[in-house]
GROMACS .gro file of C-alpha atoms in nm:
model
  206
    1MET     CA    1 -16.595  -4.924  11.667
    2LYS     CA    2 -16.701  -4.589  11.516
    3GLN     CA    3 -16.456  -4.412  11.761
    4GLN     CA    4 -16.181  -4.647  11.664
    5ILE     CA    5 -16.237  -4.571  11.296
    6VAL     CA    6 -16.242  -4.192  11.375
    7LYS     CA    7 -15.917  -4.234  11.566
    8LYS     CA    8 -15.746  -4.415  11.293
    9ILE     CA    9 -15.846  -4.156  11.041
   10LEU     CA   10 -15.720  -3.870  11.255
   11GLU     CA   11 -15.391  -4.049  11.320
   12HIS     CA   12 -15.333  -4.128  10.941
   13TYR     CA   13 -15.430  -3.794  10.814
   14LYS     CA   14 -15.257  -3.548  11.058
   15ASN     CA   15 -15.348  -3.184  10.998
   16PRO     CA   16 -15.483  -3.232  10.668
   17GLY     CA   17 -15.568  -2.938  10.437
   18VAL     CA   18 -15.796  -2.844  10.190
   19GLU     CA   19 -15.650  -2.895   9.822
   20LEU     CA   20 -15.800  -2.570   9.684
   21ASN     CA   21 -15.553  -2.283   9.691
   22PHE     CA   22 -15.660  -1.970   9.863
   23SER     CA   23 -15.502  -1.688  10.071
   24THR     CA   24 -15.819  -1.529  10.203
   25PRO     CA   25 -16.163  -1.649  10.322
   26PHE     CA   26 -16.305  -1.476  10.008
   27GLU     CA   27 -16.077  -1.659   9.778
   28LEU     CA   28 -16.168  -1.976   9.940
   29LEU     CA   29 -16.535  -1.901   9.897
   30ILE     CA   30 -16.498  -1.830   9.531
   31ALA     CA   31 -16.284  -2.140   9.491
   32ALA     CA   32 -16.531  -2.358   9.651
   33MET     CA   33 -16.809  -2.236   9.457
   34LEU     CA   34 -16.605  -2.293   9.119
   35SER     CA   35 -16.507  -2.639   9.232
   36ALA     CA   36 -16.865  -2.779   9.224
   37ARG     CA   37 -16.870  -3.078   8.976
   38TYR     CA   38 -16.509  -2.977   8.894
   39THR     CA   39 -16.172  -3.100   9.021
   40ASP     CA   40 -15.981  -2.910   9.265
   41LYS     CA   41 -15.661  -2.936   9.062
   42LYS     CA   42 -15.852  -2.768   8.751
   43THR     CA   43 -16.019  -2.509   8.984
   44ASN     CA   44 -15.665  -2.409   9.119
   45ILE     CA   45 -15.568  -2.340   8.749
   46ILE     CA   46 -15.858  -2.104   8.699
   47THR     CA   47 -15.844  -1.935   9.026
   48LYS     CA   48 -15.470  -1.851   8.994
   49ARG     CA   49 -15.548  -1.649   8.692
   50LEU     CA   50 -15.879  -1.512   8.828
   51PHE     CA   51 -15.736  -1.398   9.162
   52SER     CA   52 -15.438  -1.226   8.993
   53VAL     CA   53 -15.685  -0.987   8.836
   54LEU     CA   54 -15.979  -0.963   9.065
   55HIS     CA   55 -15.899  -0.947   9.439
   56SER     CA   56 -16.217  -0.834   9.635
   57PRO     CA   57 -16.588  -0.857   9.612
   58GLN     CA   58 -16.586  -0.497   9.481
   59ASP     CA   59 -16.348  -0.602   9.205
   60PHE     CA   60 -16.593  -0.877   9.088
   61VAL     CA   61 -16.889  -0.626   9.102
   62ASN     CA   62 -16.695  -0.376   8.894
   63ALA     CA   63 -16.593  -0.633   8.642
   64GLY     CA   64 -16.952  -0.753   8.604
   65GLU     CA   65 -17.114  -1.085   8.533
   66GLU     CA   66 -17.017  -1.109   8.169
   67LYS     CA   67 -16.644  -1.061   8.238
   68ILE     CA   68 -16.657  -1.319   8.524
   69LYS     CA   69 -16.782  -1.556   8.262
   70GLU     CA   70 -16.493  -1.502   8.045
   71TYR     CA   71 -16.244  -1.564   8.338
   72ILE     CA   72 -16.412  -1.896   8.438
   73SER     CA   73 -16.547  -2.012   8.102
   74SER     CA   74 -16.363  -2.344   8.117
   75VAL     CA   75 -16.545  -2.441   8.449
   76SER     CA   76 -16.829  -2.662   8.444
   77MET     CA   77 -17.159  -2.483   8.450
   78TYR     CA   78 -16.961  -2.147   8.426
   79GLU     CA   79 -17.258  -1.923   8.327
   80THR     CA   80 -17.454  -2.022   8.637
   81LYS     CA   81 -17.155  -2.000   8.857
   82ALA     CA   82 -17.069  -1.657   8.711
   83LYS     CA   83 -17.422  -1.543   8.803
   84TYR     CA   84 -17.406  -1.674   9.147
   85ILE     CA   85 -17.057  -1.539   9.214
   86TYR     CA   86 -17.172  -1.198   9.084
   87GLY     CA   87 -17.474  -1.193   9.300
   88MET     CA   88 -17.285  -1.321   9.603
   89CYS     CA   89 -17.030  -1.033   9.568
   90LYS     CA   90 -17.307  -0.762   9.531
   91ILE     CA   91 -17.450  -0.884   9.868
   92LEU     CA   92 -17.091  -0.899  10.038
   93VAL     CA   93 -17.031  -0.532   9.918
   94SER     CA   94 -17.385  -0.407  10.025
   95GLU     CA   95 -17.441  -0.584  10.342
   96TYR     CA   96 -17.105  -0.704  10.474
   97ASP     CA   97 -16.869  -0.424  10.376
   98GLY     CA   98 -16.689  -0.670  10.146
   99GLU     CA   99 -16.619  -0.910  10.414
  100VAL     CA  100 -16.710  -1.279  10.423
  101PRO     CA  101 -16.954  -1.355  10.709
  102LYS     CA  102 -16.856  -1.606  10.978
  103SER     CA  103 -17.176  -1.788  11.029
  104CYS     CA  104 -17.331  -2.081  10.841
  105GLU     CA  105 -17.666  -1.914  10.847
  106GLU     CA  106 -17.547  -1.593  10.675
  107LEU     CA  107 -17.319  -1.792  10.428
  108ILE     CA  108 -17.607  -2.005  10.295
  109ARG     CA  109 -17.806  -1.696  10.221
  110LEU     CA  110 -17.553  -1.600   9.970
  111PRO     CA  111 -17.633  -1.706   9.592
  112GLY     CA  112 -17.478  -2.043   9.520
  113VAL     CA  113 -17.356  -2.112   9.869
  114GLY     CA  114 -17.485  -2.433  10.025
  115ARG     CA  115 -17.404  -2.587  10.366
  116LYS     CA  116 -17.112  -2.770  10.238
  117THR     CA  117 -16.939  -2.471  10.090
  118ALA     CA  118 -17.039  -2.267  10.405
  119ASN     CA  119 -16.898  -2.521  10.649
  120MET     CA  120 -16.553  -2.557  10.439
  121VAL     CA  121 -16.517  -2.171  10.466
  122LEU     CA  122 -16.582  -2.170  10.836
  123SER     CA  123 -16.360  -2.444  10.921
  124CYS     CA  124 -16.069  -2.378  10.669
  125ALA     CA  125 -16.067  -2.006  10.643
  126PHE     CA  126 -16.190  -1.899  11.004
  127ASN     CA  127 -16.099  -2.224  11.196
  128ILE     CA  128 -16.449  -2.242  11.327
  129PRO     CA  129 -16.545  -2.598  11.406
  130ALA     CA  130 -16.767  -2.741  11.135
  131ILE     CA  131 -16.790  -3.057  10.905
  132SER     CA  132 -16.821  -3.000  10.547
  133VAL     CA  133 -17.000  -3.320  10.385
  134ASP     CA  134 -16.906  -3.369  10.010
  135THR     CA  135 -16.971  -3.676   9.790
  136HIS     CA  136 -16.645  -3.826   9.929
  137VAL     CA  137 -16.762  -3.785  10.296
  138VAL     CA  138 -17.092  -3.937  10.215
  139ARG     CA  139 -16.945  -4.239  10.049
  140VAL     CA  140 -16.682  -4.301  10.324
  141ALA     CA  141 -16.918  -4.240  10.607
  142GLN     CA  142 -17.163  -4.490  10.472
  143ARG     CA  143 -16.898  -4.756  10.385
  144LEU     CA  144 -16.743  -4.732  10.711
  145SER     CA  145 -17.082  -4.726  10.886
  146LEU     CA  146 -17.006  -4.408  11.048
  147SER     CA  147 -17.361  -4.301  10.933
  148GLN     CA  148 -17.651  -4.483  10.781
  149GLN     CA  149 -17.802  -4.159  10.683
  150LYS     CA  150 -17.820  -4.050  10.304
  151LYS     CA  151 -17.874  -3.671  10.351
  152PRO     CA  152 -17.562  -3.478  10.403
  153GLU     CA  153 -17.702  -3.258  10.701
  154LYS     CA  154 -17.792  -3.603  10.882
  155ILE     CA  155 -17.444  -3.746  10.816
  156GLU     CA  156 -17.296  -3.423  10.945
  157GLU     CA  157 -17.494  -3.466  11.269
  158ASP     CA  158 -17.384  -3.821  11.302
  159LEU     CA  159 -17.013  -3.727  11.251
  160MET     CA  160 -17.032  -3.443  11.506
  161HIS     CA  161 -17.160  -3.693  11.757
  162ILE     CA  162 -16.863  -3.936  11.720
  163CYS     CA  163 -16.577  -3.698  11.697
  164PRO     CA  164 -16.439  -3.416  11.928
  165LYS     CA  165 -16.551  -3.066  11.822
  166GLU     CA  166 -16.192  -2.956  11.780
  167LYS     CA  167 -16.114  -3.238  11.538
  168TRP     CA  168 -16.415  -3.179  11.314
  169LYS     CA  169 -16.212  -3.010  11.030
  170ASP     CA  170 -15.942  -3.279  11.052
  171LEU     CA  171 -16.191  -3.560  11.035
  172TYR     CA  172 -16.382  -3.447  10.733
  173LEU     CA  173 -16.078  -3.341  10.549
  174GLY     CA  174 -15.920  -3.670  10.615
  175MET     CA  175 -16.226  -3.849  10.490
  176ILE     CA  176 -16.219  -3.651  10.175
  177LEU     CA  177 -15.856  -3.755  10.114
  178LEU     CA  178 -15.964  -4.111  10.193
  179GLY     CA  179 -16.246  -4.100   9.943
  180ARG     CA  180 -16.054  -3.927   9.690
  181TYR     CA  181 -15.745  -4.143   9.667
  182ILE     CA  182 -15.832  -4.483   9.825
  183CYS     CA  183 -16.193  -4.529   9.892
  184LYS     CA  184 -16.303  -4.416   9.543
  185ALA     CA  185 -16.645  -4.451   9.389
  186ARG     CA  186 -16.493  -4.679   9.140
  187GLY     CA  187 -16.166  -4.872   9.158
  188THR     CA  188 -16.118  -4.886   9.540
  189LEU     CA  189 -15.775  -4.942   9.666
  190CYS     CA  190 -15.887  -5.161   9.966
  191GLU     CA  191 -15.553  -5.351   9.997
  192LYS     CA  192 -15.372  -5.026  10.049
  193CYS     CA  193 -15.641  -4.884  10.294
  194PHE     CA  194 -15.524  -4.835  10.649
  195LEU     CA  195 -15.871  -4.931  10.763
  196LYS     CA  196 -15.916  -5.254  10.585
  197ASP     CA  197 -15.901  -5.454  10.917
  198VAL     CA  198 -16.195  -5.261  11.053
  199CYS     CA  199 -16.403  -5.191  10.724
  200ILE     CA  200 -16.743  -5.351  10.732
  201TRP     CA  201 -16.809  -5.259  10.361
  202ARG     CA  202 -16.491  -5.444  10.247
  203LYS     CA  203 -16.571  -5.745  10.428
  204ASN     CA  204 -16.911  -5.750  10.272
  205GLU     CA  205 -16.760  -5.713   9.918
  206ILE     CA  206 -16.523  -5.995   9.957
   0.00000   0.00000   0.00000
Protein backbone atom coordinates (compact mmCIF):
# COMPACT_ATOMS: atom_id res chain seq x y z
CA MET A 1 0.00 0.00 0.00
CA LYS A 2 2.81 2.45 0.86
CA GLN A 3 4.51 1.93 -2.49
CA GLN A 4 1.14 2.39 -4.22
CA ILE A 5 0.64 5.73 -2.48
CA VAL A 6 4.16 6.85 -3.32
CA LYS A 7 3.60 5.90 -6.96
CA LYS A 8 0.38 7.93 -7.09
CA ILE A 9 2.11 10.99 -5.61
CA LEU A 10 4.96 10.73 -8.12
CA GLU A 11 2.52 10.30 -11.00
CA HIS A 12 0.36 13.23 -9.93
CA TYR A 13 3.24 15.63 -9.26
CA LYS A 14 5.62 15.16 -12.16
CA ASN A 15 8.90 17.05 -11.72
CA PRO A 16 7.61 19.29 -8.92
CA GLY A 17 9.69 22.31 -8.06
CA VAL A 18 10.35 24.20 -4.86
CA GLU A 19 8.17 27.33 -4.65
CA LEU A 20 11.01 29.54 -3.44
CA ASN A 21 12.63 31.64 -6.18
CA PHE A 22 16.40 31.26 -6.54
CA SER A 23 19.12 31.22 -9.17
CA THR A 24 22.07 29.89 -7.13
CA PRO A 25 22.56 27.44 -4.23
CA PHE A 26 23.40 30.41 -2.02
CA GLU A 27 20.15 32.17 -2.87
CA LEU A 28 18.15 29.03 -2.08
CA LEU A 29 19.97 28.68 1.24
CA ILE A 30 19.09 32.26 2.20
CA ALA A 31 15.50 31.93 0.95
CA ALA A 32 14.99 28.68 2.88
CA MET A 33 16.27 30.29 6.06
CA LEU A 34 13.96 33.27 5.62
CA SER A 35 10.92 31.11 4.87
CA ALA A 36 10.89 29.48 8.32
CA ARG A 37 7.47 30.29 9.83
CA TYR A 38 6.82 32.51 6.83
CA THR A 39 5.14 31.80 3.50
CA ASP A 40 7.12 31.09 0.34
CA LYS A 41 5.09 33.71 -1.51
CA LYS A 42 6.01 36.46 0.93
CA THR A 43 9.60 35.22 1.13
CA ASN A 44 9.92 35.60 -2.65
CA ILE A 45 8.91 39.25 -2.37
CA ILE A 46 11.65 39.87 0.21
CA THR A 47 14.37 37.95 -1.62
CA LYS A 48 13.65 39.71 -4.93
CA ARG A 49 14.74 42.98 -3.37
CA LEU A 50 17.44 41.41 -1.20
CA PHE A 51 19.21 39.60 -4.04
CA SER A 52 19.09 42.67 -6.26
CA VAL A 53 21.41 44.36 -3.77
CA LEU A 54 23.38 41.57 -2.09
CA HIS A 55 24.61 38.80 -4.39
CA SER A 56 27.23 36.79 -2.50
CA PRO A 57 28.23 35.77 1.03
CA GLN A 58 30.90 38.47 0.92
CA ASP A 59 28.26 41.08 0.07
CA PHE A 60 26.26 40.05 3.15
CA VAL A 61 29.35 40.19 5.35
CA ASN A 62 30.25 43.63 3.99
CA ALA A 63 26.69 44.86 4.57
CA GLY A 64 26.72 43.76 8.20
CA GLU A 65 24.04 42.37 10.47
CA GLU A 66 22.18 45.66 11.00
CA LYS A 67 21.82 46.28 7.26
CA ILE A 68 20.58 42.73 6.73
CA LYS A 69 17.93 43.40 9.37
CA GLU A 70 16.72 46.39 7.39
CA TYR A 71 16.31 44.35 4.22
CA ILE A 72 14.38 41.52 5.90
CA SER A 73 12.52 43.49 8.58
CA SER A 74 9.08 42.34 7.38
CA VAL A 75 10.01 38.66 7.79
CA SER A 76 8.99 36.82 10.95
CA MET A 77 11.79 36.62 13.54
CA TYR A 78 13.87 38.90 11.32
CA GLU A 79 16.38 39.82 14.03
CA THR A 80 17.26 36.19 14.74
CA LYS A 81 17.33 35.34 11.04
CA ALA A 82 19.62 38.31 10.30
CA LYS A 83 22.00 37.12 13.01
CA TYR A 84 22.04 33.60 11.59
CA ILE A 85 22.46 34.78 8.00
CA TYR A 86 25.32 37.08 8.89
CA GLY A 87 27.08 34.35 10.89
CA MET A 88 26.49 31.81 8.16
CA CYS A 89 27.93 34.10 5.49
CA LYS A 90 31.03 34.76 7.58
CA ILE A 91 31.68 31.02 7.75
CA LEU A 92 31.07 30.56 4.01
CA VAL A 93 33.61 33.28 3.28
CA SER A 94 36.24 32.18 5.79
CA GLU A 95 35.97 28.40 5.44
CA TYR A 96 34.41 27.67 2.03
CA ASP A 97 35.73 30.46 -0.20
CA GLY A 98 32.21 31.82 -0.50
CA GLU A 99 30.74 28.57 -1.81
CA VAL A 100 27.86 26.58 -0.32
CA PRO A 101 29.06 23.14 0.88
CA LYS A 102 27.55 20.05 -0.69
CA SER A 103 27.09 17.78 2.33
CA CYS A 104 24.39 17.71 4.97
CA GLU A 105 26.99 17.44 7.74
CA GLU A 106 28.69 20.65 6.64
CA LEU A 107 25.47 22.53 5.99
CA ILE A 108 23.95 21.87 9.41
CA ARG A 109 27.10 23.28 11.00
CA LEU A 110 26.13 26.67 9.62
CA PRO A 111 24.18 29.01 11.95
CA GLY A 112 20.42 28.73 11.45
CA VAL A 113 20.62 25.77 9.08
CA GLY A 114 18.80 22.62 10.14
CA ARG A 115 18.44 19.28 8.43
CA LYS A 116 15.26 20.36 6.61
CA THR A 117 16.99 23.33 4.97
CA ALA A 118 20.18 21.39 4.30
CA ASN A 119 18.34 18.62 2.47
CA MET A 120 16.34 21.11 0.42
CA VAL A 121 19.52 22.83 -0.73
CA LEU A 122 21.21 19.51 -1.53
CA SER A 123 18.28 18.19 -3.55
CA CYS A 124 17.02 21.34 -5.27
CA ALA A 125 20.27 23.26 -5.81
CA PHE A 126 22.77 20.44 -6.29
CA ASN A 127 20.50 17.58 -7.40
CA ILE A 128 21.91 15.38 -4.63
CA PRO A 129 19.30 12.83 -3.45
CA ALA A 130 17.79 13.94 -0.14
CA ILE A 131 14.41 14.27 1.56
CA SER A 132 13.50 17.53 3.28
CA VAL A 133 10.85 17.03 5.95
CA ASP A 134 8.81 20.11 6.78
CA THR A 135 5.46 20.37 8.58
CA HIS A 136 3.54 19.47 5.40
CA VAL A 137 5.60 16.33 4.85
CA VAL A 138 5.15 15.32 8.49
CA ARG A 139 1.37 15.74 8.30
CA VAL A 140 0.94 14.00 4.94
CA ALA A 141 3.25 11.11 5.88
CA GLN A 142 1.33 10.45 9.07
CA ARG A 143 -2.13 10.78 7.53
CA LEU A 144 -1.23 8.44 4.67
CA SER A 145 0.48 6.02 7.08
CA LEU A 146 3.75 6.35 5.20
CA SER A 147 5.31 6.80 8.63
CA GLN A 148 4.08 6.54 12.20
CA GLN A 149 7.06 8.48 13.50
CA LYS A 150 6.82 11.99 14.94
CA LYS A 151 10.42 13.16 14.63
CA PRO A 152 11.28 14.56 11.16
CA GLU A 153 14.56 12.63 10.91
CA LYS A 154 12.72 9.35 11.56
CA ILE A 155 10.05 10.21 8.99
CA GLU A 156 12.87 10.99 6.56
CA GLU A 157 14.30 7.52 7.10
CA ASP A 158 10.92 5.86 6.57
CA LEU A 159 10.34 7.72 3.30
CA MET A 160 13.80 6.79 2.06
CA HIS A 161 12.98 3.12 2.49
CA ILE A 162 9.77 3.21 0.45
CA CYS A 163 10.88 5.40 -2.45
CA PRO A 164 13.66 4.97 -5.03
CA LYS A 165 16.62 7.21 -4.25
CA GLU A 166 16.41 9.03 -7.57
CA LYS A 167 12.83 10.03 -6.73
CA TRP A 168 13.37 11.32 -3.19
CA LYS A 169 13.20 14.97 -4.25
CA ASP A 170 10.05 14.49 -6.33
CA LEU A 171 8.37 12.64 -3.46
CA TYR A 172 8.91 15.21 -0.74
CA LEU A 173 8.20 18.17 -3.04
CA GLY A 174 5.00 16.45 -4.12
CA MET A 175 4.07 15.85 -0.49
CA ILE A 176 4.67 19.53 0.27
CA LEU A 177 2.32 20.56 -2.54
CA LEU A 178 -0.25 18.01 -1.40
CA GLY A 179 -0.05 19.26 2.18
CA ARG A 180 -0.09 22.92 1.20
CA TYR A 181 -3.06 22.86 -1.17
CA ILE A 182 -5.14 19.74 -0.48
CA CYS A 183 -4.23 17.85 2.70
CA LYS A 184 -4.14 21.01 4.80
CA ALA A 185 -3.80 21.20 8.55
CA ARG A 186 -7.29 22.74 8.54
CA GLY A 187 -9.94 22.64 5.87
CA THR A 188 -8.77 19.57 4.02
CA LEU A 189 -10.04 19.13 0.47
CA CYS A 190 -10.48 15.38 0.67
CA GLU A 191 -13.07 15.15 -2.11
CA LYS A 192 -10.63 16.73 -4.53
CA CYS A 193 -7.70 14.56 -3.45
CA PHE A 194 -6.31 12.03 -5.91
CA LEU A 195 -5.55 9.75 -2.95
CA LYS A 196 -9.01 9.70 -1.41
CA ASP A 197 -9.57 6.04 -2.32
CA VAL A 198 -6.46 4.85 -0.49
CA CYS A 199 -6.29 7.36 2.38
CA ILE A 200 -6.78 5.60 5.71
CA TRP A 201 -6.97 8.94 7.59
CA ARG A 202 -9.89 10.10 5.45
CA LYS A 203 -11.77 6.85 5.97
CA ASN A 204 -11.30 7.18 9.73
CA GLU A 205 -12.55 10.77 9.65
CA ILE A 206 -15.76 9.91 7.80
